[in-house]
Amino acid sequence: MKRTGRLTTARAIRALLAFQIAIGVVLFAQDIARTLPQLGYTPRSPGMDEPIRPGDQTRRFQPDRLPLRRPSPGTDMPDTSDMPNRLQFTEAPDDPSVLELTGAIEVGDAARFTDFLETTSLSPETIRLNSPGGSVTDALDMGRAIREAGFDTEIGEEGICLSACPYLLAAGVERRAADSAQVGVHQHYFDESTVLPAFLAVEDIQRGQGEVLGYLLEMGIDPALMQHALVTPPQEIYILLREELEDYGMVTPVEETG
């Protein structure tokens, strides 16, 4: 009986190990299946340093390389040589009423932003953005905090606001973007997990897109903006023209004076 018990225990351990290995193989296969199309996909669009023209607005997007680039004379590419790898909150040197948010939007930045607003001695009225984007969830949470606080938003000269960053721009009570600024959208990843089966991953993406649409409506933005995002792969970015920013409500009308 003891021998049988030992065999049964050993068999159970082997079965458990085999099951764990099988799970590892499945997860590895899912990663390979997700990665191979991206490795084989080469964007045909021009680089970000090429001028933007109506009908020619899609550009290759490599946010991890943006900090290594400086603009070339005669191009539209803003200077991103000093872009932090996560958001930095600093008072604008030219205006104490402006809080500058500069850098990539990383997971946890929404909580950092809330803590900053609760503890800072600054009294900002406007949020100035300069970001290649990042975490969509954090961008939506930060956007709601911006709207609740009644801040305006703006993108300064040569600034960029790409990927998830436009959701911060959309949150301003008044929204402005300099003519030389770049605002761009594309498809997002919504915290995909390799543990999720394919059908649950699709469900997760659809839920994320629904949250973004609801957010845009909440902020008074025309959800037709999403048509450009949904057809632009993550490796590319669609740069919005001035007319599109105005049509979708991403910038608010400038009141005429006099």
Short mmCIF file of C-alpha atoms in Angstrom, two decimals:
data_model
loop_
_atom_site.label_atom_id
_atom_site.label_comp_id
_atom_site.label_asym_id
_atom_site.label_seq_id
_atom_site.Cartn_x
_atom_site.Cartn_y
_atom_site.Cartn_z
CA MET A 1 0.00 0.00 0.00
CA LYS A 2 2.82 2.41 0.79
CA ARG A 3 4.44 1.71 -2.56
CA THR A 4 1.12 2.39 -4.28
CA GLY A 5 0.79 5.61 -2.31
CA ARG A 6 4.28 6.71 -3.35
CA LEU A 7 3.50 5.92 -6.97
CA THR A 8 0.23 7.81 -6.76
CA THR A 9 1.95 10.84 -5.25
CA ALA A 10 4.73 10.77 -7.83
CA ARG A 11 2.20 10.41 -10.63
CA ALA A 12 0.23 13.37 -9.29
CA ILE A 13 3.37 15.50 -9.11
CA ARG A 14 4.33 14.57 -12.67
CA ALA A 15 0.82 15.37 -13.86
CA LEU A 16 0.95 18.76 -12.14
CA LEU A 17 4.32 19.54 -13.70
CA ALA A 18 3.06 18.47 -17.12
CA PHE A 19 0.03 20.72 -16.69
CA GLN A 20 2.23 23.69 -15.76
CA ILE A 21 4.47 23.04 -18.75
CA ALA A 22 1.43 22.86 -21.01
CA ILE A 23 0.22 26.22 -19.72
CA GLY A 24 3.68 27.68 -20.36
CA VAL A 25 3.65 26.35 -23.92
CA VAL A 26 0.21 27.84 -24.57
CA LEU A 27 1.21 31.24 -23.19
CA PHE A 28 4.45 31.17 -25.19
CA ALA A 29 2.52 30.30 -28.35
CA GLN A 30 0.11 33.19 -27.70
CA ASP A 31 3.04 35.59 -27.31
CA ILE A 32 4.61 34.34 -30.54
CA ALA A 33 1.30 34.61 -32.38
CA ARG A 34 0.88 38.18 -31.15
CA THR A 35 4.47 39.21 -31.86
CA LEU A 36 5.10 37.68 -35.28
CA PRO A 37 2.61 39.91 -37.16
CA GLN A 38 4.23 42.97 -35.58
CA LEU A 39 7.72 41.76 -36.51
CA GLY A 40 6.62 41.19 -40.07
CA TYR A 41 4.77 44.48 -40.29
CA THR A 42 6.75 47.36 -41.71
CA PRO A 43 4.86 50.66 -41.77
CA ARG A 44 4.87 52.19 -45.21
CA SER A 45 4.24 55.66 -43.87
CA PRO A 46 6.93 58.38 -43.83
CA GLY A 47 8.79 59.21 -40.65
CA MET A 48 7.71 61.84 -38.15
CA ASP A 49 10.23 64.28 -39.58
CA GLU A 50 8.31 64.53 -42.86
CA PRO A 51 5.98 67.55 -43.31
CA ILE A 52 2.27 66.92 -42.69
CA ARG A 53 -0.10 67.70 -45.56
CA PRO A 54 -3.87 67.18 -46.01
CA GLY A 55 -4.43 63.57 -47.03
CA ASP A 56 -0.86 62.66 -46.03
CA GLN A 57 -1.11 62.60 -42.25
CA THR A 58 -0.08 59.07 -41.19
CA ARG A 59 3.47 58.70 -39.92
CA ARG A 60 5.60 55.92 -38.45
CA PHE A 61 5.42 56.02 -34.67
CA GLN A 62 8.25 54.84 -32.42
CA PRO A 63 7.82 56.60 -29.08
CA ASP A 64 10.90 54.96 -27.60
CA ARG A 65 13.03 56.67 -30.22
CA LEU A 66 11.53 60.13 -29.92
CA PRO A 67 13.95 61.26 -27.16
CA LEU A 68 16.87 60.51 -29.51
CA ARG A 69 15.67 62.83 -32.23
CA ARG A 70 16.05 66.51 -32.84
CA PRO A 71 14.20 68.36 -35.60
CA SER A 72 15.91 68.93 -38.93
CA PRO A 73 15.73 72.39 -40.52
CA GLY A 74 12.65 72.79 -42.67
CA THR A 75 10.68 69.88 -41.14
CA ASP A 76 7.63 69.74 -38.88
CA MET A 77 9.14 67.44 -36.26
CA PRO A 78 9.09 69.07 -32.78
CA ASP A 79 12.13 68.82 -30.53
CA THR A 80 11.74 65.78 -28.27
CA SER A 81 15.40 65.34 -27.37
CA ASP A 82 14.75 65.88 -23.64
CA MET A 83 11.46 63.94 -23.32
CA PRO A 84 11.30 62.19 -19.90
CA ASN A 85 10.33 58.52 -19.80
CA ARG A 86 7.43 59.34 -17.47
CA LEU A 87 5.38 62.45 -16.78
CA GLN A 88 7.04 65.35 -15.01
CA PHE A 89 4.98 68.10 -13.37
CA THR A 90 6.67 71.50 -13.40
CA GLU A 91 5.73 75.15 -13.27
CA ALA A 92 6.09 76.84 -16.66
CA PRO A 93 9.07 79.22 -16.63
CA ASP A 94 7.13 81.81 -18.60
CA ASP A 95 3.87 81.71 -16.62
CA PRO A 96 3.28 80.60 -12.99
CA SER A 97 -0.38 79.87 -13.79
CA VAL A 98 0.67 77.11 -16.22
CA LEU A 99 1.59 73.59 -15.09
CA GLU A 100 3.64 71.67 -17.65
CA LEU A 101 3.11 67.93 -18.05
CA THR A 102 6.06 66.58 -20.00
CA GLY A 103 7.04 63.01 -20.89
CA ALA A 104 5.51 59.59 -21.46
CA ILE A 105 2.33 58.64 -19.56
CA GLU A 106 3.30 55.60 -17.49
CA VAL A 107 1.13 53.31 -15.39
CA GLY A 108 0.66 55.00 -12.02
CA ASP A 109 1.00 58.55 -13.34
CA ALA A 110 -2.68 59.27 -12.66
CA ALA A 111 -2.13 58.57 -8.95
CA ARG A 112 1.07 60.65 -9.00
CA PHE A 113 -0.83 63.52 -10.64
CA THR A 114 -3.60 63.40 -8.05
CA ASP A 115 -1.07 63.40 -5.22
CA PHE A 116 0.75 66.32 -6.83
CA LEU A 117 -2.42 68.41 -7.08
CA GLU A 118 -3.26 67.69 -3.45
CA THR A 119 0.17 68.63 -2.10
CA THR A 120 1.56 71.32 -4.41
CA SER A 121 1.78 74.96 -3.42
CA LEU A 122 1.27 75.96 -7.06
CA SER A 123 -2.06 77.33 -8.25
CA PRO A 124 -2.25 76.34 -11.91
CA GLU A 125 -5.06 77.36 -14.20
CA THR A 126 -3.78 75.73 -17.39
CA ILE A 127 -2.16 72.37 -18.12
CA ARG A 128 0.43 72.54 -20.92
CA LEU A 129 1.04 69.16 -22.55
CA ASN A 130 4.10 67.75 -24.29
CA SER A 131 3.86 63.94 -24.41
CA PRO A 132 4.22 61.00 -26.81
CA GLY A 133 1.41 59.21 -24.92
CA GLY A 134 1.41 55.94 -23.00
CA SER A 135 -1.10 54.40 -20.60
CA VAL A 136 -4.66 54.96 -21.79
CA THR A 137 -6.19 54.12 -18.42
CA ASP A 138 -4.00 56.68 -16.64
CA ALA A 139 -4.72 59.29 -19.32
CA LEU A 140 -8.49 58.88 -18.85
CA ASP A 141 -8.19 59.11 -15.06
CA MET A 142 -5.98 62.19 -15.32
CA GLY A 143 -8.35 63.73 -17.82
CA ARG A 144 -11.26 63.44 -15.43
CA ALA A 145 -9.14 65.03 -12.69
CA ILE A 146 -8.27 67.91 -15.04
CA ARG A 147 -11.91 68.52 -15.92
CA GLU A 148 -13.05 68.24 -12.29
CA ALA A 149 -10.45 70.84 -11.27
CA GLY A 150 -11.62 73.19 -14.05
CA PHE A 151 -8.23 73.49 -15.75
CA ASP A 152 -7.71 74.62 -19.32
CA THR A 153 -5.35 72.60 -21.52
CA GLU A 154 -2.93 73.64 -24.22
CA ILE A 155 -0.07 72.44 -26.40
CA GLY A 156 2.64 75.02 -26.86
CA GLU A 157 4.83 75.86 -29.81
CA GLU A 158 6.66 72.77 -31.12
CA GLY A 159 4.80 70.58 -28.60
CA ILE A 160 3.52 67.07 -29.28
CA CYS A 161 0.45 65.28 -27.92
CA LEU A 162 0.27 61.76 -29.35
CA SER A 163 -1.40 58.40 -28.67
CA ALA A 164 -3.09 58.66 -25.24
CA CYS A 165 -2.11 62.30 -24.69
CA PRO A 166 -5.03 63.77 -26.70
CA TYR A 167 -7.36 62.49 -23.96
CA LEU A 168 -5.63 64.93 -21.62
CA LEU A 169 -6.07 67.74 -24.14
CA ALA A 170 -9.75 66.84 -24.45
CA ALA A 171 -10.25 67.31 -20.71
CA GLY A 172 -9.60 71.05 -20.64
CA VAL A 173 -12.49 73.45 -20.13
CA GLU A 174 -10.79 75.60 -22.78
CA ARG A 175 -8.48 73.76 -25.17
CA ARG A 176 -5.74 75.32 -27.28
CA ALA A 177 -3.00 74.04 -29.58
CA ALA A 178 -0.30 76.10 -31.26
CA ASP A 179 -0.16 75.92 -35.05
CA SER A 180 3.21 74.17 -34.86
CA ALA A 181 1.97 71.55 -32.35
CA GLN A 182 1.27 67.95 -33.37
CA VAL A 183 -1.78 66.05 -32.09
CA GLY A 184 -2.01 62.43 -33.18
CA VAL A 185 -4.15 59.33 -32.56
CA HIS A 186 -3.94 55.61 -33.28
CA GLN A 187 -5.08 52.20 -32.03
CA HIS A 188 -4.35 51.44 -28.39
CA TYR A 189 -3.41 48.46 -26.30
CA PHE A 190 -5.67 48.11 -23.26
CA ASP A 191 -3.46 46.33 -20.73
CA GLU A 192 -3.50 43.06 -22.65
CA SER A 193 -2.59 39.98 -20.62
CA THR A 194 -1.10 36.81 -22.05
CA VAL A 195 -3.12 34.87 -19.49
CA LEU A 196 -6.38 35.81 -21.22
CA PRO A 197 -7.69 33.55 -23.97
CA ALA A 198 -8.11 35.24 -27.35
CA PHE A 199 -11.85 35.80 -27.03
CA LEU A 200 -11.42 37.45 -23.63
CA ALA A 201 -8.58 39.63 -24.97
CA VAL A 202 -10.88 40.87 -27.76
CA GLU A 203 -13.58 41.52 -25.18
CA ASP A 204 -11.06 43.50 -23.12
CA ILE A 205 -10.09 45.63 -26.14
CA GLN A 206 -13.72 46.30 -27.02
CA ARG A 207 -14.45 47.29 -23.43
CA GLY A 208 -11.49 49.68 -23.53
CA GLN A 209 -12.69 51.25 -26.76
CA GLY A 210 -16.14 51.67 -25.24
CA GLU A 211 -14.61 53.45 -22.25
CA VAL A 212 -12.73 55.81 -24.56
CA LEU A 213 -15.89 56.61 -26.54
CA GLY A 214 -17.79 57.26 -23.33
CA TYR A 215 -14.97 59.51 -22.12
CA LEU A 216 -14.98 61.57 -25.32
CA LEU A 217 -18.74 62.09 -25.03
CA GLU A 218 -18.27 63.03 -21.37
CA MET A 219 -15.75 65.69 -22.41
CA GLY A 220 -17.90 67.05 -25.23
CA ILE A 221 -15.64 65.72 -28.00
CA ASP A 222 -17.08 64.40 -31.26
CA PRO A 223 -16.54 60.60 -31.06
CA ALA A 224 -16.00 60.62 -34.85
CA LEU A 225 -12.41 61.37 -33.83
CA MET A 226 -12.10 57.63 -33.14
CA GLN A 227 -12.47 56.75 -36.81
CA HIS A 228 -8.87 57.87 -37.36
CA ALA A 229 -7.64 56.03 -34.28
CA LEU A 230 -9.33 52.75 -35.13
CA VAL A 231 -7.85 52.49 -38.64
CA THR A 232 -4.31 53.56 -37.69
CA PRO A 233 -2.09 50.70 -36.37
CA PRO A 234 -0.15 51.18 -33.12
CA GLN A 235 3.10 51.41 -35.13
CA GLU A 236 1.76 54.49 -36.91
CA ILE A 237 0.17 57.77 -35.83
CA TYR A 238 -2.46 59.91 -37.56
CA ILE A 239 -1.65 63.61 -37.18
CA LEU A 240 -4.79 65.74 -37.00
CA LEU A 241 -5.04 68.86 -39.14
CA ARG A 242 -6.08 72.15 -37.59
CA GLU A 243 -9.51 71.89 -39.21
CA GLU A 244 -9.99 68.41 -37.72
CA LEU A 245 -9.01 69.60 -34.25
CA GLU A 246 -11.67 72.29 -34.53
CA ASP A 247 -14.32 70.06 -36.12
CA TYR A 248 -13.99 67.37 -33.43
CA GLY A 249 -13.91 69.94 -30.64
CA MET A 250 -10.36 69.11 -29.57
CA VAL A 251 -9.65 72.84 -29.54
CA THR A 252 -12.25 75.36 -28.45
CA PRO A 253 -13.19 78.37 -30.62
CA VAL A 254 -11.19 81.52 -30.08
CA GLU A 255 -13.45 84.42 -29.16
CA GLU A 256 -13.08 87.48 -31.34
CA THR A 257 -12.20 90.66 -29.45
CA GLY A 258 -13.00 94.22 -30.39
#
